[in-house]
Amino acid sequence: MTLRLLAVHAHPDDESSKGAATYASYRAAGAEVMVVSCTGGEAGDILNPGLESVYHAQRDLAGLRRVEMAAAQEILGVEHRWLGYVDSGMASEDGSLPVNSFASIPVDISSRPLLRIVREFRPHVLVTYDENGGYPHPDHIRSHDVSMRVWRESGLATHPELGAPWRISKLYYDRTMNGRRADSLLQHIKALDPESPLLERLEQMLAWMRDKPSNVTTQIQIDKFFDARDSALRSHASQVAPDSGFFAIPRDVEAAAYPYDDFELIDSRVDAPTPETDLFAGVDERNDDKQGSAEAGE
């Protein structure tokens, strides 16, 4: 049997800025990886002033973002599914959201397409965001909500119209952006060159990460897959400019200072002592049917 990982993201480009190198590393090792984009990113802005496809973006941003996502998918070698919901954008001052946008639809309804995907793909590992969405965009928070609903229900004999039950083995939150990573990068650069012209920019760029949780249980070494990650991120050219802070740190410096993607193990239905260096630790793919049985351990 082949190990399978499912990563749930809010918008196209989220998969490339959070976890892409891990996905590429597992594909290289022979695992199956599927990325789910819950929305099409229709409410986004053009964040790259030098975008070559600017007229396409102005005319049809949703269409362009599908083209960009297809390019990132090919680079990473992953499977991809659109959950099919409309980008909610940021909430208005009164907290309201567009009618029928992803975050405005009840979780009982919006989780069903993801439940169908899980029962078809049968992942051993599910990666999603924490209850704050990684940052408080309504679609990120709703991505967490639907993921948690599916984690609880996919192995139960409910909604038979959405496929046969499948019990996911392990649940993780993405912790790629965290304070420990930011501090490690800055300290390493300061040690190399206290007068580095990069420092002021990086101090500003990484400051927001210091408030992010560093409760990391699992680190995946990814330095061999920086190129895949960066190429996938550049594919989302409407959202990421070539001089973006994502690319500011020299990759040899990053490899020496912090060559990891970080995750937090939130729940496990297999024996999985932490800390870990493998998201599939404790998963026995040779016993696939037993691990995925409908109500065992629920």
mmCIF file of C-alpha atoms in Angstrom:
data_model
loop_
_atom_site.group_PDB
_atom_site.id
_atom_site.type_symbol
_atom_site.label_atom_id
_atom_site.label_comp_id
_atom_site.label_asym_id
_atom_site.label_seq_id
_atom_site.Cartn_x
_atom_site.Cartn_y
_atom_site.Cartn_z
ATOM 1 C CA MET A 1 0.000 0.000 0.000
ATOM 2 C CA THR A 2 1.083 3.587 -0.634
ATOM 3 C CA LEU A 3 1.147 6.222 2.077
ATOM 4 C CA ARG A 4 -1.200 9.123 1.421
ATOM 5 C CA LEU A 5 -1.237 12.707 2.713
ATOM 6 C CA LEU A 6 -4.044 15.241 2.306
ATOM 7 C CA ALA A 7 -3.378 18.970 2.867
ATOM 8 C CA VAL A 8 -6.326 21.363 3.116
ATOM 9 C CA HIS A 9 -5.712 25.003 2.160
ATOM 10 C CA ALA A 10 -7.968 28.023 1.848
ATOM 11 C CA HIS A 11 -6.757 29.583 -1.411
ATOM 12 C CA PRO A 12 -4.494 28.738 -4.343
ATOM 13 C CA ASP A 13 -0.933 29.806 -3.369
ATOM 14 C CA ASP A 14 -1.419 28.801 0.310
ATOM 15 C CA GLU A 15 -0.124 25.326 -0.508
ATOM 16 C CA SER A 16 3.087 26.793 -1.924
ATOM 17 C CA SER A 17 3.835 29.134 0.992
ATOM 18 C CA LYS A 18 2.936 26.570 3.662
ATOM 19 C CA GLY A 19 4.227 23.026 3.336
ATOM 20 C CA ALA A 20 5.141 22.805 -0.352
ATOM 21 C CA ALA A 21 8.643 21.449 0.241
ATOM 22 C CA THR A 22 7.234 18.765 2.536
ATOM 23 C CA TYR A 23 4.744 17.711 -0.128
ATOM 24 C CA ALA A 24 7.513 17.535 -2.726
ATOM 25 C CA SER A 25 9.706 15.509 -0.382
ATOM 26 C CA TYR A 26 6.994 12.926 0.219
ATOM 27 C CA ARG A 27 6.245 12.680 -3.488
ATOM 28 C CA ALA A 28 9.938 12.003 -4.100
ATOM 29 C CA ALA A 29 9.763 9.252 -1.475
ATOM 30 C CA GLY A 30 6.835 7.587 -3.247
ATOM 31 C CA ALA A 31 3.892 8.788 -1.149
ATOM 32 C CA GLU A 32 0.712 10.134 -2.703
ATOM 33 C CA VAL A 33 -0.053 13.742 -1.838
ATOM 34 C CA MET A 34 -3.249 15.638 -2.529
ATOM 35 C CA VAL A 35 -3.775 19.367 -2.016
ATOM 36 C CA VAL A 36 -7.296 20.726 -1.594
ATOM 37 C CA SER A 37 -7.988 24.392 -2.341
ATOM 38 C CA CYS A 38 -11.237 25.295 -0.599
ATOM 39 C CA THR A 39 -11.830 28.431 -2.681
ATOM 40 C CA GLY A 40 -10.681 29.844 -5.984
ATOM 41 C CA GLY A 41 -9.103 32.992 -4.551
ATOM 42 C CA GLU A 42 -11.546 35.203 -6.448
ATOM 43 C CA ALA A 43 -11.513 37.956 -3.804
ATOM 44 C CA GLY A 44 -7.743 38.366 -3.855
ATOM 45 C CA ASP A 45 -5.834 41.380 -5.121
ATOM 46 C CA ILE A 46 -3.064 41.574 -7.707
ATOM 47 C CA LEU A 47 -0.029 41.664 -5.419
ATOM 48 C CA ASN A 48 2.673 41.709 -8.076
ATOM 49 C CA PRO A 49 2.892 45.136 -9.776
ATOM 50 C CA GLY A 50 5.096 43.676 -12.514
ATOM 51 C CA LEU A 51 2.737 40.837 -13.392
ATOM 52 C CA GLU A 52 3.084 39.890 -17.068
ATOM 53 C CA SER A 53 -0.487 38.557 -17.142
ATOM 54 C CA VAL A 54 -1.935 41.719 -15.611
ATOM 55 C CA TYR A 55 -4.665 42.068 -18.271
ATOM 56 C CA HIS A 56 -5.738 38.463 -17.700
ATOM 57 C CA ALA A 57 -5.797 39.147 -13.959
ATOM 58 C CA GLN A 58 -7.874 42.302 -14.385
ATOM 59 C CA ARG A 59 -10.320 40.527 -16.671
ATOM 60 C CA ASP A 60 -10.546 37.162 -14.882
ATOM 61 C CA LEU A 61 -8.500 36.790 -11.703
ATOM 62 C CA ALA A 62 -10.220 33.518 -10.795
ATOM 63 C CA GLY A 63 -9.309 32.035 -14.173
ATOM 64 C CA LEU A 64 -5.697 33.161 -13.907
ATOM 65 C CA ARG A 65 -5.387 31.697 -10.426
ATOM 66 C CA ARG A 66 -6.516 28.336 -11.778
ATOM 67 C CA VAL A 67 -3.754 28.514 -14.376
ATOM 68 C CA GLU A 68 -1.240 29.410 -11.658
ATOM 69 C CA MET A 69 -2.433 26.568 -9.435
ATOM 70 C CA ALA A 70 -2.077 24.064 -12.265
ATOM 71 C CA ALA A 71 1.530 25.162 -12.763
ATOM 72 C CA ALA A 72 2.311 24.815 -9.041
ATOM 73 C CA GLN A 73 0.647 21.408 -8.963
ATOM 74 C CA GLU A 74 2.834 20.185 -11.807
ATOM 75 C CA ILE A 75 6.013 21.438 -10.140
ATOM 76 C CA LEU A 76 5.198 19.754 -6.821
ATOM 77 C CA GLY A 77 3.915 16.571 -8.448
ATOM 78 C CA VAL A 78 0.822 16.455 -6.258
ATOM 79 C CA GLU A 79 -2.802 15.699 -6.955
ATOM 80 C CA HIS A 80 -5.148 18.646 -6.575
ATOM 81 C CA ARG A 81 -8.839 19.209 -5.979
ATOM 82 C CA TRP A 82 -10.941 22.363 -5.820
ATOM 83 C CA LEU A 83 -13.500 22.208 -3.040
ATOM 84 C CA GLY A 84 -15.573 24.581 -5.173
ATOM 85 C CA TYR A 85 -16.416 27.452 -2.837
ATOM 86 C CA VAL A 86 -16.150 31.188 -3.479
ATOM 87 C CA ASP A 87 -13.485 33.233 -1.698
ATOM 88 C CA SER A 88 -15.044 35.124 1.219
ATOM 89 C CA GLY A 89 -12.496 37.942 1.309
ATOM 90 C CA MET A 90 -11.878 39.674 4.604
ATOM 91 C CA ALA A 91 -14.937 40.350 6.736
ATOM 92 C CA SER A 92 -16.429 43.837 6.561
ATOM 93 C CA GLU A 93 -16.338 46.160 9.567
ATOM 94 C CA ASP A 94 -19.661 44.787 10.803
ATOM 95 C CA GLY A 95 -18.376 41.206 10.452
ATOM 96 C CA SER A 96 -20.577 40.345 7.494
ATOM 97 C CA LEU A 97 -19.453 38.166 4.601
ATOM 98 C CA PRO A 98 -20.666 37.863 0.997
ATOM 99 C CA VAL A 99 -23.712 35.649 0.613
ATOM 100 C CA ASN A 100 -22.800 32.076 -0.384
ATOM 101 C CA SER A 101 -19.088 32.636 0.135
ATOM 102 C CA PHE A 102 -17.143 29.787 1.755
ATOM 103 C CA ALA A 103 -17.104 31.147 5.306
ATOM 104 C CA SER A 104 -20.801 32.076 5.222
ATOM 105 C CA ILE A 105 -22.033 28.556 4.439
ATOM 106 C CA PRO A 106 -22.835 26.271 7.404
ATOM 107 C CA VAL A 107 -20.116 23.733 8.151
ATOM 108 C CA ASP A 108 -22.658 20.907 7.902
ATOM 109 C CA ILE A 109 -22.878 21.733 4.200
ATOM 110 C CA SER A 110 -19.400 23.019 3.354
ATOM 111 C CA SER A 111 -17.654 19.985 4.863
ATOM 112 C CA ARG A 112 -19.428 17.476 2.628
ATOM 113 C CA PRO A 113 -17.277 17.871 -0.504
ATOM 114 C CA LEU A 114 -14.174 17.403 1.659
ATOM 115 C CA LEU A 115 -15.708 14.329 3.246
ATOM 116 C CA ARG A 116 -16.248 12.856 -0.214
ATOM 117 C CA ILE A 117 -12.637 13.603 -1.166
ATOM 118 C CA VAL A 118 -11.313 11.943 1.994
ATOM 119 C CA ARG A 119 -13.342 8.811 1.410
ATOM 120 C CA GLU A 120 -12.130 8.615 -2.190
ATOM 121 C CA PHE A 121 -8.456 9.432 -1.557
ATOM 122 C CA ARG A 122 -8.247 7.621 1.831
ATOM 123 C CA PRO A 123 -5.401 9.641 3.381
ATOM 124 C CA HIS A 124 -3.423 8.399 6.352
ATOM 125 C CA VAL A 125 -2.462 11.959 7.317
ATOM 126 C CA LEU A 126 -4.498 15.174 7.254
ATOM 127 C CA VAL A 127 -2.781 18.578 7.468
ATOM 128 C CA THR A 128 -4.803 21.735 8.087
ATOM 129 C CA TYR A 129 -4.706 25.079 9.933
ATOM 130 C CA ASP A 130 -5.314 25.757 13.619
ATOM 131 C CA GLU A 131 -8.512 27.316 14.961
ATOM 132 C CA ASN A 132 -7.206 30.798 14.103
ATOM 133 C CA GLY A 133 -6.564 29.754 10.511
ATOM 134 C CA GLY A 134 -2.845 30.470 10.749
ATOM 135 C CA TYR A 135 -4.003 34.060 10.384
ATOM 136 C CA PRO A 136 -7.578 35.242 10.854
ATOM 137 C CA HIS A 137 -8.883 35.242 7.305
ATOM 138 C CA PRO A 138 -12.447 33.866 7.351
ATOM 139 C CA ASP A 139 -11.607 31.224 4.726
ATOM 140 C CA HIS A 140 -8.588 29.995 6.680
ATOM 141 C CA ILE A 141 -10.706 29.615 9.800
ATOM 142 C CA ARG A 142 -13.420 27.821 7.844
ATOM 143 C CA SER A 143 -10.788 25.527 6.309
ATOM 144 C CA HIS A 144 -9.947 24.507 9.868
ATOM 145 C CA ASP A 145 -13.635 24.011 10.683
ATOM 146 C CA VAL A 146 -14.381 21.722 7.748
ATOM 147 C CA SER A 147 -11.157 19.766 8.266
ATOM 148 C CA MET A 148 -11.968 19.104 11.902
ATOM 149 C CA ARG A 149 -15.504 18.027 11.033
ATOM 150 C CA VAL A 150 -14.156 15.561 8.470
ATOM 151 C CA TRP A 151 -11.468 14.286 10.869
ATOM 152 C CA ARG A 152 -14.227 13.384 13.325
ATOM 153 C CA GLU A 153 -16.742 11.977 10.844
ATOM 154 C CA SER A 154 -14.937 10.385 7.899
ATOM 155 C CA GLY A 155 -14.623 7.013 9.650
ATOM 156 C CA LEU A 156 -18.247 6.858 10.757
ATOM 157 C CA ALA A 157 -21.055 5.165 8.885
ATOM 158 C CA THR A 158 -22.732 8.500 8.114
ATOM 159 C CA HIS A 159 -23.507 10.089 4.739
ATOM 160 C CA PRO A 160 -23.138 6.831 2.777
ATOM 161 C CA GLU A 161 -23.861 8.810 -0.392
ATOM 162 C CA LEU A 162 -20.404 10.410 0.056
ATOM 163 C CA GLY A 163 -18.501 7.144 -0.003
ATOM 164 C CA ALA A 164 -17.410 4.307 2.252
ATOM 165 C CA PRO A 165 -16.073 5.291 5.689
ATOM 166 C CA TRP A 166 -12.342 5.976 5.979
ATOM 167 C CA ARG A 167 -10.610 6.614 9.298
ATOM 168 C CA ILE A 168 -7.661 9.033 8.965
ATOM 169 C CA SER A 169 -4.728 8.031 11.185
ATOM 170 C CA LYS A 170 -3.105 11.360 12.071
ATOM 171 C CA LEU A 171 -4.087 15.043 12.222
ATOM 172 C CA TYR A 172 -1.597 17.931 12.034
ATOM 173 C CA TYR A 173 -1.667 21.703 12.099
ATOM 174 C CA ASP A 174 0.732 23.514 9.799
ATOM 175 C CA ARG A 175 3.273 25.499 11.870
ATOM 176 C CA THR A 176 5.627 26.570 9.075
ATOM 177 C CA MET A 177 5.472 30.202 10.175
ATOM 178 C CA ASN A 178 6.518 30.316 13.830
ATOM 179 C CA GLY A 179 8.662 32.293 16.249
ATOM 180 C CA ARG A 180 11.380 29.688 16.638
ATOM 181 C CA ARG A 181 11.986 29.630 12.906
ATOM 182 C CA ALA A 182 12.126 33.430 12.695
ATOM 183 C CA ASP A 183 14.594 33.697 15.583
ATOM 184 C CA SER A 184 16.822 30.935 14.224
ATOM 185 C CA LEU A 185 17.080 32.610 10.827
ATOM 186 C CA LEU A 186 17.838 36.036 12.274
ATOM 187 C CA GLN A 187 20.396 34.768 14.765
ATOM 188 C CA HIS A 188 22.196 32.816 12.070
ATOM 189 C CA ILE A 189 22.417 35.819 9.754
ATOM 190 C CA LYS A 190 23.617 38.064 12.584
ATOM 191 C CA ALA A 191 26.320 35.546 13.434
ATOM 192 C CA LEU A 192 27.478 35.466 9.816
ATOM 193 C CA ASP A 193 27.444 39.247 9.347
ATOM 194 C CA PRO A 194 26.239 41.632 12.076
ATOM 195 C CA GLU A 195 26.241 44.426 9.478
ATOM 196 C CA SER A 196 24.317 42.503 6.840
ATOM 197 C CA PRO A 197 22.042 44.793 4.800
ATOM 198 C CA LEU A 198 19.467 42.001 4.957
ATOM 199 C CA LEU A 199 18.944 42.334 8.694
ATOM 200 C CA GLU A 200 16.673 45.374 8.797
ATOM 201 C CA ARG A 201 14.412 43.981 6.101
ATOM 202 C CA LEU A 202 14.307 40.559 7.711
ATOM 203 C CA GLU A 203 13.616 42.022 11.152
ATOM 204 C CA GLN A 204 10.538 43.712 9.722
ATOM 205 C CA MET A 205 9.515 40.769 7.597
ATOM 206 C CA LEU A 206 9.829 38.139 10.333
ATOM 207 C CA ALA A 207 8.514 40.208 13.249
ATOM 208 C CA TRP A 208 4.952 38.980 12.772
ATOM 209 C CA MET A 209 6.135 35.373 12.975
ATOM 210 C CA ARG A 210 7.388 35.838 16.524
ATOM 211 C CA ASP A 211 3.807 35.861 17.797
ATOM 212 C CA LYS A 212 3.000 32.582 16.061
ATOM 213 C CA PRO A 213 2.877 29.387 18.145
ATOM 214 C CA SER A 214 6.107 27.407 18.239
ATOM 215 C CA ASN A 215 4.502 24.276 19.686
ATOM 216 C CA VAL A 216 6.143 22.108 17.038
ATOM 217 C CA THR A 217 6.094 18.329 17.422
ATOM 218 C CA THR A 218 7.249 17.309 13.964
ATOM 219 C CA GLN A 219 9.998 18.647 11.729
ATOM 220 C CA ILE A 220 10.478 17.567 8.134
ATOM 221 C CA GLN A 221 13.886 18.256 6.605
ATOM 222 C CA ILE A 222 13.274 20.034 3.325
ATOM 223 C CA ASP A 223 16.505 21.692 2.159
ATOM 224 C CA LYS A 224 16.682 19.418 -0.900
ATOM 225 C CA PHE A 225 13.264 20.714 -1.956
ATOM 226 C CA PHE A 226 13.703 24.487 -1.608
ATOM 227 C CA ASP A 227 13.822 24.814 -5.400
ATOM 228 C CA ALA A 228 10.502 23.009 -5.844
ATOM 229 C CA ARG A 229 8.893 25.112 -3.118
ATOM 230 C CA ASP A 230 10.186 28.378 -4.551
ATOM 231 C CA SER A 231 9.271 27.476 -8.126
ATOM 232 C CA ALA A 232 5.743 26.533 -7.042
ATOM 233 C CA LEU A 233 5.389 29.809 -5.176
ATOM 234 C CA ARG A 234 6.626 31.806 -8.159
ATOM 235 C CA SER A 235 3.940 30.094 -10.237
ATOM 236 C CA HIS A 236 1.408 32.134 -8.288
ATOM 237 C CA ALA A 237 2.737 35.276 -9.929
ATOM 238 C CA SER A 238 -0.412 37.342 -9.327
ATOM 239 C CA GLN A 239 0.124 36.909 -5.591
ATOM 240 C CA VAL A 240 3.906 36.751 -5.215
ATOM 241 C CA ALA A 241 6.333 39.254 -6.728
ATOM 242 C CA PRO A 242 9.872 38.144 -7.637
ATOM 243 C CA ASP A 243 11.289 40.411 -4.908
ATOM 244 C CA SER A 244 8.887 39.092 -2.268
ATOM 245 C CA GLY A 245 10.221 38.563 1.230
ATOM 246 C CA PHE A 246 9.652 34.846 0.684
ATOM 247 C CA PHE A 247 12.817 34.859 -1.413
ATOM 248 C CA ALA A 248 14.896 37.308 0.651
ATOM 249 C CA ILE A 249 16.909 34.780 2.646
ATOM 250 C CA PRO A 250 19.699 33.102 0.664
ATOM 251 C CA ARG A 251 18.873 29.430 0.419
ATOM 252 C CA ASP A 252 22.292 28.304 1.654
ATOM 253 C CA VAL A 253 21.698 30.398 4.770
ATOM 254 C CA GLU A 254 18.230 28.923 5.246
ATOM 255 C CA ALA A 255 19.614 25.411 4.785
ATOM 256 C CA ALA A 256 22.171 26.008 7.537
ATOM 257 C CA ALA A 257 19.879 27.889 9.918
ATOM 258 C CA TYR A 258 16.490 26.165 9.618
ATOM 259 C CA PRO A 259 16.066 23.501 6.917
ATOM 260 C CA TYR A 260 12.653 22.360 8.175
ATOM 261 C CA ASP A 261 8.930 22.579 7.702
ATOM 262 C CA ASP A 262 7.190 22.501 11.061
ATOM 263 C CA PHE A 263 3.969 20.778 12.095
ATOM 264 C CA GLU A 264 2.060 20.095 15.291
ATOM 265 C CA LEU A 265 0.549 16.652 15.883
ATOM 266 C CA ILE A 266 -2.944 17.392 17.186
ATOM 267 C CA ASP A 267 -4.450 13.911 17.311
ATOM 268 C CA SER A 268 -3.445 10.410 16.363
ATOM 269 C CA ARG A 269 -5.210 7.078 16.118
ATOM 270 C CA VAL A 270 -1.904 5.225 15.934
ATOM 271 C CA ASP A 271 1.018 5.089 18.327
ATOM 272 C CA ALA A 272 3.019 8.229 17.489
ATOM 273 C CA PRO A 273 5.457 9.432 20.187
ATOM 274 C CA THR A 274 6.767 12.954 19.657
ATOM 275 C CA PRO A 275 8.997 14.617 18.636
ATOM 276 C CA GLU A 276 8.868 13.184 15.116
ATOM 277 C CA THR A 277 10.692 13.563 11.839
ATOM 278 C CA ASP A 278 8.011 11.875 9.724
ATOM 279 C CA LEU A 279 4.324 12.753 9.370
ATOM 280 C CA PHE A 280 3.626 9.057 8.734
ATOM 281 C CA ALA A 281 5.401 7.841 11.897
ATOM 282 C CA GLY A 282 3.345 5.036 13.429
ATOM 283 C CA VAL A 283 1.298 4.455 10.266
ATOM 284 C CA ASP A 284 1.544 0.907 8.964
ATOM 285 C CA GLU A 285 0.616 1.034 5.293
ATOM 286 C CA ARG A 286 0.743 -2.760 5.163
ATOM 287 C CA ASN A 287 -2.360 -2.812 7.354
ATOM 288 C CA ASP A 288 -4.322 -0.292 5.310
ATOM 289 C CA ASP A 289 -7.767 -1.812 5.558
ATOM 290 C CA LYS A 290 -7.656 -2.223 9.320
ATOM 291 C CA GLN A 291 -6.482 1.351 9.900
ATOM 292 C CA GLY A 292 -9.226 2.675 7.689
ATOM 293 C CA SER A 293 -12.059 0.547 9.032
ATOM 294 C CA ALA A 294 -15.283 2.363 9.626
ATOM 295 C CA GLU A 295 -15.747 2.679 13.360
ATOM 296 C CA ALA A 296 -12.649 1.142 14.960
ATOM 297 C CA GLY A 297 -11.384 3.443 17.638
ATOM 298 C CA GLU A 298 -14.083 6.084 17.144
#
